[in-house]
Amino acid sequence: MGKTLQAQHFNYFIRQAPMTVQIKTAEEIEKMRTAGRLAAEVLEMIAPFVQPGITTDALNQRCHDYIVNEQQAIPAPLNYHGFPKSICTSVNHVVCHGIPNNKPLKDGDIVNIDITVIKDDYHGDTSQMFSVGTVSEKAKRIIRISQECLHKGIELVKPGTRLGDIGFAIQHHAEVNKCTIVREYCGHGIGRGFHEQPQVLHYGKRGSGMPLEAGMTFTIEPMVNLGKRHVKLLDDGWTVITKDRRLTAQWEHTILVTDDGFEVLTRRSDEHF
Ligand code: MF3
Ligand code: CO
Ligand code: CO
C-alpha cells in the first residue's frame, strides 16, 4: 500500500507525473487479468500451508518458488525499494509490510499474506487474512469486518463513483462496528507500475475526490484496527504495527473499472463477485 501522509513510502509515487491516472487499453487489461489471476492463485496455493508451526520464511520460500518456477513470473516485493523478501506476512498487531522471518506461527495467530506478481510487465496485487489453528472471537471479528470493508468499497466501483464515496463507505463500516481505519497507507493505481496514481484512501467524504472512469485499475486494501487507528514504523524500516498493539486485519484486491461496474482481477475461486 502506498503511504499517504508520512514521507517514507511517498516515494512510491514520485516516478510519475502527479495526478495522472492511466486508462488501460484492451491489451493492457488482458495482461492485468493474467497478472491478477496469478496473484490470486498464489494465495490459493499457500492456503493449506498456513498452519501452526510453519515459519513465515517457509511461506515466503514456497510462494517465491511457485511464482518463479510454476508461473514464470516475478515476485514484485523482492528488492522493491529494498524490501528483502518476495511476499509480506503481517502477524497479529502487524498492520502491513511484515517481513517473513524464522519465527513459527502459533495456534491463535492471524496473518495477512500479501502477494504481488509481475507477469508480462503488469502487476497483480492481493492479500488475505488467515487464521492459524483456532483463533479468538476478537480475531474472527476484525477479520470479518475488514473483509466487509473491502467488499463495501468494491461494490461501489463503477464509472462516475468518486474515490471519496469509496473511502467513506469503508470508513463508515469500520466505525459503526467500533473499529478504526489506518490512514497512513492506502490503495493505489496499478499496472506497469506497482504503485501508480490514484491513491485510494480508505476514509473520506462522500462526493469528494476523483470520479472513476472505465479502464482504470487500482487496489482497495483497507487496514482495520480493533483499537486506535495509530500506527508505528519499526526500526527495520518496513514493519508497521498498531501503536496500542491491538489486532489489525487487511484484505486487498486489484479492481478494474468496467463500463457498468467492476471486475475483481484477483478474485479467488471461492469468491463470487
Ligand atoms: N503489496 C503491498 C501493497 O499492497 C506493497 C508491498 S511493498 C513491499 O501495496 F515492498 F513491502 F513489498
Ligand atoms: Co497494494
Ligand atoms: Co499488496
PDB file of C-alpha atoms and ligand atoms in Angstrom:
ATOM      1  CA  MET A   1       0.000   0.000   0.000  1.00  0.00           C
ATOM      2  CA  GLY A   2       1.206   3.450  -0.739  1.00  0.00           C
ATOM      3  CA  LYS A   3       1.756   5.758   2.151  1.00  0.00           C
ATOM      4  CA  THR A   4      -0.316   8.890   2.159  1.00  0.00           C
ATOM      5  CA  LEU A   5       0.743  11.266   4.840  1.00  0.00           C
ATOM      6  CA  GLN A   6       4.211  10.444   6.096  1.00  0.00           C
ATOM      7  CA  ALA A   7       7.284  10.538   3.971  1.00  0.00           C
ATOM      8  CA  GLN A   8       8.929   7.180   3.710  1.00  0.00           C
ATOM      9  CA  HIS A   9       6.646   5.492   1.219  1.00  0.00           C
ATOM     10  CA  PHE A  10       5.510   8.599  -0.544  1.00  0.00           C
ATOM     11  CA  ASN A  11       8.362   7.905  -2.929  1.00  0.00           C
ATOM     12  CA  TYR A  12       6.217   5.104  -4.384  1.00  0.00           C
ATOM     13  CA  PHE A  13       4.632   7.867  -6.380  1.00  0.00           C
ATOM     14  CA  ILE A  14       7.418  10.245  -7.328  1.00  0.00           C
ATOM     15  CA  ARG A  15       8.370   8.486 -10.558  1.00  0.00           C
ATOM     16  CA  GLN A  16       5.245   9.686 -12.309  1.00  0.00           C
ATOM     17  CA  ALA A  17       3.750  12.995 -13.211  1.00  0.00           C
ATOM     18  CA  PRO A  18       1.441  13.949 -10.371  1.00  0.00           C
ATOM     19  CA  MET A  19      -2.285  13.310 -10.698  1.00  0.00           C
ATOM     20  CA  THR A  20      -2.212  11.383 -13.949  1.00  0.00           C
ATOM     21  CA  VAL A  21      -4.414   8.316 -13.799  1.00  0.00           C
ATOM     22  CA  GLN A  22      -3.938   5.988 -16.728  1.00  0.00           C
ATOM     23  CA  ILE A  23      -6.788   4.414 -18.622  1.00  0.00           C
ATOM     24  CA  LYS A  24      -5.638   0.946 -19.634  1.00  0.00           C
ATOM     25  CA  THR A  25      -6.040  -0.269 -23.213  1.00  0.00           C
ATOM     26  CA  ALA A  26      -7.767  -3.556 -24.064  1.00  0.00           C
ATOM     27  CA  GLU A  27      -4.347  -5.201 -24.445  1.00  0.00           C
ATOM     28  CA  GLU A  28      -3.181  -3.912 -21.081  1.00  0.00           C
ATOM     29  CA  ILE A  29      -6.392  -5.079 -19.423  1.00  0.00           C
ATOM     30  CA  GLU A  30      -5.807  -8.599 -20.751  1.00  0.00           C
ATOM     31  CA  LYS A  31      -2.331  -8.570 -19.175  1.00  0.00           C
ATOM     32  CA  MET A  32      -3.763  -7.224 -15.918  1.00  0.00           C
ATOM     33  CA  ARG A  33      -6.272 -10.101 -15.917  1.00  0.00           C
ATOM     34  CA  THR A  34      -3.435 -12.572 -16.225  1.00  0.00           C
ATOM     35  CA  ALA A  35      -1.306 -10.953 -13.513  1.00  0.00           C
ATOM     36  CA  GLY A  36      -4.313 -10.705 -11.209  1.00  0.00           C
ATOM     37  CA  ARG A  37      -5.233 -14.344 -11.707  1.00  0.00           C
ATOM     38  CA  LEU A  38      -1.675 -15.448 -10.967  1.00  0.00           C
ATOM     39  CA  ALA A  39      -1.549 -13.409  -7.734  1.00  0.00           C
ATOM     40  CA  ALA A  40      -4.845 -14.979  -6.612  1.00  0.00           C
ATOM     41  CA  GLU A  41      -3.529 -18.441  -7.447  1.00  0.00           C
ATOM     42  CA  VAL A  42      -0.526 -17.904  -5.169  1.00  0.00           C
ATOM     43  CA  LEU A  43      -2.892 -17.293  -2.240  1.00  0.00           C
ATOM     44  CA  GLU A  44      -4.863 -20.415  -3.149  1.00  0.00           C
ATOM     45  CA  MET A  45      -1.639 -22.422  -3.371  1.00  0.00           C
ATOM     46  CA  ILE A  46      -0.287 -21.249   0.016  1.00  0.00           C
ATOM     47  CA  ALA A  47      -3.541 -21.509   1.998  1.00  0.00           C
ATOM     48  CA  PRO A  48      -3.199 -25.153   3.135  1.00  0.00           C
ATOM     49  CA  PHE A  49       0.332 -24.491   4.427  1.00  0.00           C
ATOM     50  CA  VAL A  50      -0.708 -21.745   6.841  1.00  0.00           C
ATOM     51  CA  GLN A  51      -0.711 -23.913   9.966  1.00  0.00           C
ATOM     52  CA  PRO A  52       0.724 -23.764  13.486  1.00  0.00           C
ATOM     53  CA  GLY A  53       4.487 -24.383  13.432  1.00  0.00           C
ATOM     54  CA  ILE A  54       5.306 -23.099   9.946  1.00  0.00           C
ATOM     55  CA  THR A  55       7.577 -20.077   9.728  1.00  0.00           C
ATOM     56  CA  THR A  56       6.751 -17.085   7.563  1.00  0.00           C
ATOM     57  CA  ASP A  57      10.146 -17.651   5.901  1.00  0.00           C
ATOM     58  CA  ALA A  58       8.908 -21.072   4.776  1.00  0.00           C
ATOM     59  CA  LEU A  59       5.705 -19.494   3.400  1.00  0.00           C
ATOM     60  CA  ASN A  60       7.855 -16.907   1.604  1.00  0.00           C
ATOM     61  CA  GLN A  61      10.042 -19.605   0.069  1.00  0.00           C
ATOM     62  CA  ARG A  62       7.075 -21.633  -1.178  1.00  0.00           C
ATOM     63  CA  CYS A  63       5.448 -18.568  -2.722  1.00  0.00           C
ATOM     64  CA  HIS A  64       8.713 -17.424  -4.268  1.00  0.00           C
ATOM     65  CA  ASP A  65       9.372 -20.813  -5.857  1.00  0.00           C
ATOM     66  CA  TYR A  66       5.798 -21.083  -7.135  1.00  0.00           C
ATOM     67  CA  ILE A  67       5.820 -17.607  -8.682  1.00  0.00           C
ATOM     68  CA  VAL A  68       9.243 -18.043 -10.292  1.00  0.00           C
ATOM     69  CA  ASN A  69       9.123 -21.697 -11.338  1.00  0.00           C
ATOM     70  CA  GLU A  70       5.434 -22.543 -11.911  1.00  0.00           C
ATOM     71  CA  GLN A  71       4.132 -19.145 -13.014  1.00  0.00           C
ATOM     72  CA  GLN A  72       7.286 -17.870 -14.694  1.00  0.00           C
ATOM     73  CA  ALA A  73       6.503 -14.560 -13.079  1.00  0.00           C
ATOM     74  CA  ILE A  74       8.312 -12.139 -10.782  1.00  0.00           C
ATOM     75  CA  PRO A  75       7.577 -11.544  -7.081  1.00  0.00           C
ATOM     76  CA  ALA A  76       7.257  -7.746  -7.096  1.00  0.00           C
ATOM     77  CA  PRO A  77       8.153  -7.074  -3.436  1.00  0.00           C
ATOM     78  CA  LEU A  78      11.630  -8.629  -3.708  1.00  0.00           C
ATOM     79  CA  ASN A  79      14.102  -5.719  -3.753  1.00  0.00           C
ATOM     80  CA  TYR A  80      11.275  -3.205  -4.170  1.00  0.00           C
ATOM     81  CA  HIS A  81      12.729  -0.100  -2.526  1.00  0.00           C
ATOM     82  CA  GLY A  82      14.987  -2.581  -0.748  1.00  0.00           C
ATOM     83  CA  PHE A  83      12.298  -4.936   0.620  1.00  0.00           C
ATOM     84  CA  PRO A  84      14.209  -8.165   1.369  1.00  0.00           C
ATOM     85  CA  LYS A  85      11.597 -10.897   0.658  1.00  0.00           C
ATOM     86  CA  SER A  86       9.118 -11.998  -2.008  1.00  0.00           C
ATOM     87  CA  ILE A  87       5.896 -11.625  -0.013  1.00  0.00           C
ATOM     88  CA  CYS A  88       4.669  -9.649   3.000  1.00  0.00           C
ATOM     89  CA  THR A  89       3.490 -11.544   6.081  1.00  0.00           C
ATOM     90  CA  SER A  90       1.837  -9.427   8.764  1.00  0.00           C
ATOM     91  CA  VAL A  91       1.007 -11.249  12.013  1.00  0.00           C
ATOM     92  CA  ASN A  92      -1.467 -10.128  14.746  1.00  0.00           C
ATOM     93  CA  HIS A  93      -0.672  -6.454  15.559  1.00  0.00           C
ATOM     94  CA  VAL A  94       1.421  -6.005  12.391  1.00  0.00           C
ATOM     95  CA  VAL A  95      -0.619  -3.754  10.091  1.00  0.00           C
ATOM     96  CA  CYS A  96       1.294  -4.306   6.838  1.00  0.00           C
ATOM     97  CA  HIS A  97       4.692  -4.866   5.204  1.00  0.00           C
ATOM     98  CA  GLY A  98       5.689  -7.558   7.699  1.00  0.00           C
ATOM     99  CA  ILE A  99       8.956  -9.224   6.658  1.00  0.00           C
ATOM    100  CA  PRO A 100       8.936 -13.031   6.623  1.00  0.00           C
ATOM    101  CA  ASN A 101      11.179 -14.443   9.369  1.00  0.00           C
ATOM    102  CA  ASN A 102      12.144 -17.659  11.129  1.00  0.00           C
ATOM    103  CA  LYS A 103       9.540 -17.477  13.899  1.00  0.00           C
ATOM    104  CA  PRO A 104       6.923 -20.245  13.712  1.00  0.00           C
ATOM    105  CA  LEU A 105       3.249 -19.259  13.539  1.00  0.00           C
ATOM    106  CA  LYS A 106       1.362 -20.438  16.603  1.00  0.00           C
ATOM    107  CA  ASP A 107      -2.168 -21.551  17.303  1.00  0.00           C
ATOM    108  CA  GLY A 108      -4.383 -18.452  17.609  1.00  0.00           C
ATOM    109  CA  ASP A 109      -2.313 -16.155  15.379  1.00  0.00           C
ATOM    110  CA  ILE A 110      -3.854 -14.263  12.484  1.00  0.00           C
ATOM    111  CA  VAL A 111      -1.699 -13.440   9.468  1.00  0.00           C
ATOM    112  CA  ASN A 112      -2.115 -11.369   6.339  1.00  0.00           C
ATOM    113  CA  ILE A 113      -0.281 -12.693   3.304  1.00  0.00           C
ATOM    114  CA  ASP A 114       0.174 -10.059   0.608  1.00  0.00           C
ATOM    115  CA  ILE A 115       1.168 -11.249  -2.866  1.00  0.00           C
ATOM    116  CA  THR A 116       2.192  -9.096  -5.807  1.00  0.00           C
ATOM    117  CA  VAL A 117       3.320 -10.695  -9.043  1.00  0.00           C
ATOM    118  CA  ILE A 118       4.595  -9.183 -12.261  1.00  0.00           C
ATOM    119  CA  LYS A 119       3.722 -11.068 -15.440  1.00  0.00           C
ATOM    120  CA  ASP A 120       4.438  -9.686 -18.896  1.00  0.00           C
ATOM    121  CA  ASP A 121       5.312  -6.314 -17.269  1.00  0.00           C
ATOM    122  CA  TYR A 122       1.966  -5.949 -15.450  1.00  0.00           C
ATOM    123  CA  HIS A 123       1.228  -6.246 -11.717  1.00  0.00           C
ATOM    124  CA  GLY A 124      -1.446  -8.123  -9.786  1.00  0.00           C
ATOM    125  CA  ASP A 125      -1.703  -7.332  -6.045  1.00  0.00           C
ATOM    126  CA  THR A 126      -3.878  -9.121  -3.500  1.00  0.00           C
ATOM    127  CA  SER A 127      -3.879 -10.106   0.147  1.00  0.00           C
ATOM    128  CA  GLN A 128      -5.995 -12.086   2.547  1.00  0.00           C
ATOM    129  CA  MET A 129      -6.177 -12.973   6.215  1.00  0.00           C
ATOM    130  CA  PHE A 130      -5.557 -16.479   7.504  1.00  0.00           C
ATOM    131  CA  SER A 131      -6.431 -17.904  10.917  1.00  0.00           C
ATOM    132  CA  VAL A 132      -3.756 -20.165  12.369  1.00  0.00           C
ATOM    133  CA  GLY A 133      -5.451 -23.050  14.187  1.00  0.00           C
ATOM    134  CA  THR A 134      -8.194 -21.803  16.497  1.00  0.00           C
ATOM    135  CA  VAL A 135      -8.409 -18.028  16.925  1.00  0.00           C
ATOM    136  CA  SER A 136     -10.242 -15.760  19.391  1.00  0.00           C
ATOM    137  CA  GLU A 137     -13.663 -14.227  18.766  1.00  0.00           C
ATOM    138  CA  LYS A 138     -11.959 -10.811  18.570  1.00  0.00           C
ATOM    139  CA  ALA A 139      -9.659 -12.100  15.854  1.00  0.00           C
ATOM    140  CA  LYS A 140     -12.607 -13.526  13.914  1.00  0.00           C
ATOM    141  CA  ARG A 141     -14.405 -10.205  14.245  1.00  0.00           C
ATOM    142  CA  ILE A 142     -11.595  -7.994  12.937  1.00  0.00           C
ATOM    143  CA  ILE A 143     -11.002 -10.418  10.068  1.00  0.00           C
ATOM    144  CA  ARG A 144     -14.696 -10.325   9.152  1.00  0.00           C
ATOM    145  CA  ILE A 145     -15.149  -6.575   9.449  1.00  0.00           C
ATOM    146  CA  SER A 146     -12.040  -5.769   7.411  1.00  0.00           C
ATOM    147  CA  GLN A 147     -13.234  -8.075   4.631  1.00  0.00           C
ATOM    148  CA  GLU A 148     -16.674  -6.483   4.738  1.00  0.00           C
ATOM    149  CA  CYS A 149     -14.958  -3.083   4.421  1.00  0.00           C
ATOM    150  CA  LEU A 150     -13.180  -4.260   1.262  1.00  0.00           C
ATOM    151  CA  HIS A 151     -16.436  -5.578  -0.180  1.00  0.00           C
ATOM    152  CA  LYS A 152     -18.336  -2.346   0.617  1.00  0.00           C
ATOM    153  CA  GLY A 153     -15.665  -0.459  -1.312  1.00  0.00           C
ATOM    154  CA  ILE A 154     -15.614  -2.834  -4.282  1.00  0.00           C
ATOM    155  CA  GLU A 155     -19.394  -2.778  -4.690  1.00  0.00           C
ATOM    156  CA  LEU A 156     -19.345   0.971  -5.333  1.00  0.00           C
ATOM    157  CA  VAL A 157     -16.849   0.766  -8.183  1.00  0.00           C
ATOM    158  CA  LYS A 158     -18.306   1.963 -11.486  1.00  0.00           C
ATOM    159  CA  PRO A 159     -17.782   4.949 -13.779  1.00  0.00           C
ATOM    160  CA  GLY A 160     -18.791   8.146 -12.006  1.00  0.00           C
ATOM    161  CA  THR A 161     -18.315   6.915  -8.448  1.00  0.00           C
ATOM    162  CA  ARG A 162     -15.869   9.185  -6.664  1.00  0.00           C
ATOM    163  CA  LEU A 163     -12.896   7.972  -4.658  1.00  0.00           C
ATOM    164  CA  GLY A 164     -14.345   9.760  -1.625  1.00  0.00           C
ATOM    165  CA  ASP A 165     -17.517   7.651  -1.884  1.00  0.00           C
ATOM    166  CA  ILE A 166     -15.405   4.520  -1.595  1.00  0.00           C
ATOM    167  CA  GLY A 167     -13.358   5.889   1.295  1.00  0.00           C
ATOM    168  CA  PHE A 168     -16.494   6.984   3.100  1.00  0.00           C
ATOM    169  CA  ALA A 169     -18.198   3.598   2.782  1.00  0.00           C
ATOM    170  CA  ILE A 170     -15.141   1.773   4.085  1.00  0.00           C
ATOM    171  CA  GLN A 171     -14.580   4.160   6.985  1.00  0.00           C
ATOM    172  CA  HIS A 172     -18.286   4.141   7.888  1.00  0.00           C
ATOM    173  CA  HIS A 173     -18.473   0.354   8.044  1.00  0.00           C
ATOM    174  CA  ALA A 174     -15.384   0.171  10.249  1.00  0.00           C
ATOM    175  CA  GLU A 175     -16.558   2.896  12.584  1.00  0.00           C
ATOM    176  CA  VAL A 176     -20.167   1.705  13.061  1.00  0.00           C
ATOM    177  CA  ASN A 177     -18.526  -1.505  14.212  1.00  0.00           C
ATOM    178  CA  LYS A 178     -16.282   0.377  16.686  1.00  0.00           C
ATOM    179  CA  CYS A 179     -13.167  -0.310  14.632  1.00  0.00           C
ATOM    180  CA  THR A 180     -10.730   2.213  13.119  1.00  0.00           C
ATOM    181  CA  ILE A 181      -9.117   2.751   9.720  1.00  0.00           C
ATOM    182  CA  VAL A 182      -5.378   3.153   9.307  1.00  0.00           C
ATOM    183  CA  ARG A 183      -4.818   6.400   7.405  1.00  0.00           C
ATOM    184  CA  GLU A 184      -1.120   6.336   6.617  1.00  0.00           C
ATOM    185  CA  TYR A 185      -1.382   3.663   3.900  1.00  0.00           C
ATOM    186  CA  CYS A 186      -3.806   3.432   1.027  1.00  0.00           C
ATOM    187  CA  GLY A 187      -4.800   1.542  -2.093  1.00  0.00           C
ATOM    188  CA  HIS A 188      -3.224   2.577  -5.371  1.00  0.00           C
ATOM    189  CA  GLY A 189      -3.411   2.553  -9.102  1.00  0.00           C
ATOM    190  CA  ILE A 190      -1.601  -0.445 -10.562  1.00  0.00           C
ATOM    191  CA  GLY A 191      -0.414  -1.562 -13.967  1.00  0.00           C
ATOM    192  CA  ARG A 192       3.119  -1.474 -15.337  1.00  0.00           C
ATOM    193  CA  GLY A 193       3.865   0.274 -12.073  1.00  0.00           C
ATOM    194  CA  PHE A 194       3.388  -1.381  -8.671  1.00  0.00           C
ATOM    195  CA  HIS A 195       2.090   1.861  -7.152  1.00  0.00           C
ATOM    196  CA  GLU A 196       0.533   4.232  -9.664  1.00  0.00           C
ATOM    197  CA  GLN A 197      -1.940   7.067  -9.300  1.00  0.00           C
ATOM    198  CA  PRO A 198      -4.519   7.408  -7.906  1.00  0.00           C
ATOM    199  CA  GLN A 199      -4.103   6.996  -4.159  1.00  0.00           C
ATOM    200  CA  VAL A 200      -7.201   5.186  -2.934  1.00  0.00           C
ATOM    201  CA  LEU A 201      -7.863   6.327   0.629  1.00  0.00           C
ATOM    202  CA  HIS A 202      -9.901   4.068   2.894  1.00  0.00           C
ATOM    203  CA  TYR A 203     -11.558   7.025   4.591  1.00  0.00           C
ATOM    204  CA  GLY A 204     -13.139  10.160   3.215  1.00  0.00           C
ATOM    205  CA  LYS A 205     -16.143  12.251   2.360  1.00  0.00           C
ATOM    206  CA  ARG A 206     -18.987  11.258   0.070  1.00  0.00           C
ATOM    207  CA  GLY A 207     -18.956  13.159  -3.209  1.00  0.00           C
ATOM    208  CA  SER A 208     -15.303  14.153  -2.900  1.00  0.00           C
ATOM    209  CA  GLY A 209     -12.313  13.062  -4.933  1.00  0.00           C
ATOM    210  CA  MET A 210     -11.808  11.941  -8.479  1.00  0.00           C
ATOM    211  CA  PRO A 211     -14.613  10.264 -10.440  1.00  0.00           C
ATOM    212  CA  LEU A 212     -13.783   6.780 -11.681  1.00  0.00           C
ATOM    213  CA  GLU A 213     -13.611   6.025 -15.398  1.00  0.00           C
ATOM    214  CA  ALA A 214     -13.788   2.720 -17.271  1.00  0.00           C
ATOM    215  CA  GLY A 215     -10.305   1.289 -17.824  1.00  0.00           C
ATOM    216  CA  MET A 216      -8.809   2.417 -14.526  1.00  0.00           C
ATOM    217  CA  THR A 217      -7.151  -0.322 -12.468  1.00  0.00           C
ATOM    218  CA  PHE A 218      -6.422   0.109  -8.772  1.00  0.00           C
ATOM    219  CA  THR A 219      -6.322  -1.726  -5.481  1.00  0.00           C
ATOM    220  CA  ILE A 220      -8.575  -1.389  -2.469  1.00  0.00           C
ATOM    221  CA  GLU A 221      -6.839  -2.689   0.667  1.00  0.00           C
ATOM    222  CA  PRO A 222      -8.288  -1.373   3.934  1.00  0.00           C
ATOM    223  CA  MET A 223      -6.305  -1.878   7.125  1.00  0.00           C
ATOM    224  CA  VAL A 224      -8.775  -2.048  10.022  1.00  0.00           C
ATOM    225  CA  ASN A 225      -7.810  -1.947  13.707  1.00  0.00           C
ATOM    226  CA  LEU A 226      -9.665  -3.230  16.779  1.00  0.00           C
ATOM    227  CA  GLY A 227      -8.176  -0.401  18.849  1.00  0.00           C
ATOM    228  CA  LYS A 228      -6.973   3.060  17.922  1.00  0.00           C
ATOM    229  CA  ARG A 229      -6.043   3.914  14.344  1.00  0.00           C
ATOM    230  CA  HIS A 230      -2.480   4.998  15.063  1.00  0.00           C
ATOM    231  CA  VAL A 231       0.484   3.056  13.756  1.00  0.00           C
ATOM    232  CA  LYS A 232       4.221   2.950  14.262  1.00  0.00           C
ATOM    233  CA  LEU A 233       7.007   2.011  11.844  1.00  0.00           C
ATOM    234  CA  LEU A 234       9.625  -0.339  13.312  1.00  0.00           C
ATOM    235  CA  ASP A 235      13.375   0.250  13.007  1.00  0.00           C
ATOM    236  CA  ASP A 236      13.651  -2.264  10.144  1.00  0.00           C
ATOM    237  CA  GLY A 237      12.104   0.480   8.021  1.00  0.00           C
ATOM    238  CA  TRP A 238       9.200  -1.723   6.842  1.00  0.00           C
ATOM    239  CA  THR A 239       7.161  -3.377   9.569  1.00  0.00           C
ATOM    240  CA  VAL A 240       4.146  -1.271  10.523  1.00  0.00           C
ATOM    241  CA  ILE A 241       2.425  -2.103  13.827  1.00  0.00           C
ATOM    242  CA  THR A 242      -0.542  -0.726  15.741  1.00  0.00           C
ATOM    243  CA  LYS A 243       0.673   1.718  18.389  1.00  0.00           C
ATOM    244  CA  ASP A 244      -1.560   0.103  21.013  1.00  0.00           C
ATOM    245  CA  ARG A 245      -0.513  -3.366  19.794  1.00  0.00           C
ATOM    246  CA  ARG A 246      -4.110  -4.483  19.401  1.00  0.00           C
ATOM    247  CA  LEU A 247      -5.160  -6.707  16.499  1.00  0.00           C
ATOM    248  CA  THR A 248      -5.435  -5.406  12.947  1.00  0.00           C
ATOM    249  CA  ALA A 249      -6.515  -7.017   9.679  1.00  0.00           C
ATOM    250  CA  GLN A 250      -6.378  -6.282   5.959  1.00  0.00           C
ATOM    251  CA  TRP A 251      -7.728  -7.685   2.693  1.00  0.00           C
ATOM    252  CA  GLU A 252      -6.769  -6.482  -0.780  1.00  0.00           C
ATOM    253  CA  HIS A 253      -7.992  -6.887  -4.335  1.00  0.00           C
ATOM    254  CA  THR A 254      -6.965  -5.421  -7.687  1.00  0.00           C
ATOM    255  CA  ILE A 255     -10.036  -3.989  -9.423  1.00  0.00           C
ATOM    256  CA  LEU A 256     -10.816  -2.933 -12.997  1.00  0.00           C
ATOM    257  CA  VAL A 257     -13.461  -0.257 -13.620  1.00  0.00           C
ATOM    258  CA  THR A 258     -15.705  -1.593 -16.412  1.00  0.00           C
ATOM    259  CA  ASP A 259     -18.348   0.257 -18.452  1.00  0.00           C
ATOM    260  CA  ASP A 260     -21.065  -0.691 -15.994  1.00  0.00           C
ATOM    261  CA  GLY A 261     -19.267  -1.636 -12.779  1.00  0.00           C
ATOM    262  CA  PHE A 262     -16.192  -3.562 -11.759  1.00  0.00           C
ATOM    263  CA  GLU A 263     -14.193  -6.703 -12.358  1.00  0.00           C
ATOM    264  CA  VAL A 264     -12.147  -8.160  -9.485  1.00  0.00           C
ATOM    265  CA  LEU A 265      -8.941  -9.114 -11.271  1.00  0.00           C
ATOM    266  CA  THR A 266      -7.612 -11.032  -8.240  1.00  0.00           C
ATOM    267  CA  ARG A 267     -10.803 -12.985  -7.490  1.00  0.00           C
ATOM    268  CA  ARG A 268     -10.194 -16.389  -5.912  1.00  0.00           C
ATOM    269  CA  SER A 269     -12.339 -19.351  -6.907  1.00  0.00           C
ATOM    270  CA  ASP A 270     -14.199 -19.293  -3.571  1.00  0.00           C
ATOM    271  CA  GLU A 271     -15.296 -15.686  -4.138  1.00  0.00           C
ATOM    272  CA  HIS A 272     -18.431 -14.645  -6.010  1.00  0.00           C
ATOM    273  CA  PHE A 273     -18.362 -11.040  -7.164  1.00  0.00           C
TER     274      PHE A 273
HETATM  275  N1  MF3 B   1       1.741  -5.322  -1.611  1.00  0.00           N
HETATM  276  C1  MF3 B   1       1.808  -4.083  -0.882  1.00  0.00           C
HETATM  277  C2  MF3 B   1       0.643  -3.251  -1.348  1.00  0.00           C
HETATM  278  O1  MF3 B   1      -0.431  -3.737  -1.263  1.00  0.00           O
HETATM  279  C3  MF3 B   1       3.089  -3.364  -1.045  1.00  0.00           C
HETATM  280  C4  MF3 B   1       4.232  -4.090  -0.502  1.00  0.00           C
HETATM  281  S1  MF3 B   1       5.628  -3.176  -0.800  1.00  0.00           S
HETATM  282  C5  MF3 B   1       6.838  -4.170  -0.167  1.00  0.00           C
HETATM  283  O2  MF3 B   1       0.728  -2.197  -1.890  1.00  0.00           O
HETATM  284  F1  MF3 B   1       7.939  -3.660  -0.549  1.00  0.00           F
HETATM  285  F2  MF3 B   1       6.672  -4.208   1.139  1.00  0.00           F
HETATM  286  F3  MF3 B   1       6.673  -5.356  -0.645  1.00  0.00           F
HETATM  287 CO    CO B   2      -1.434  -2.877  -2.906  1.00  0.00          CO
HETATM  288 CO    CO B   3      -0.475  -5.797  -1.645  1.00  0.00          CO
END
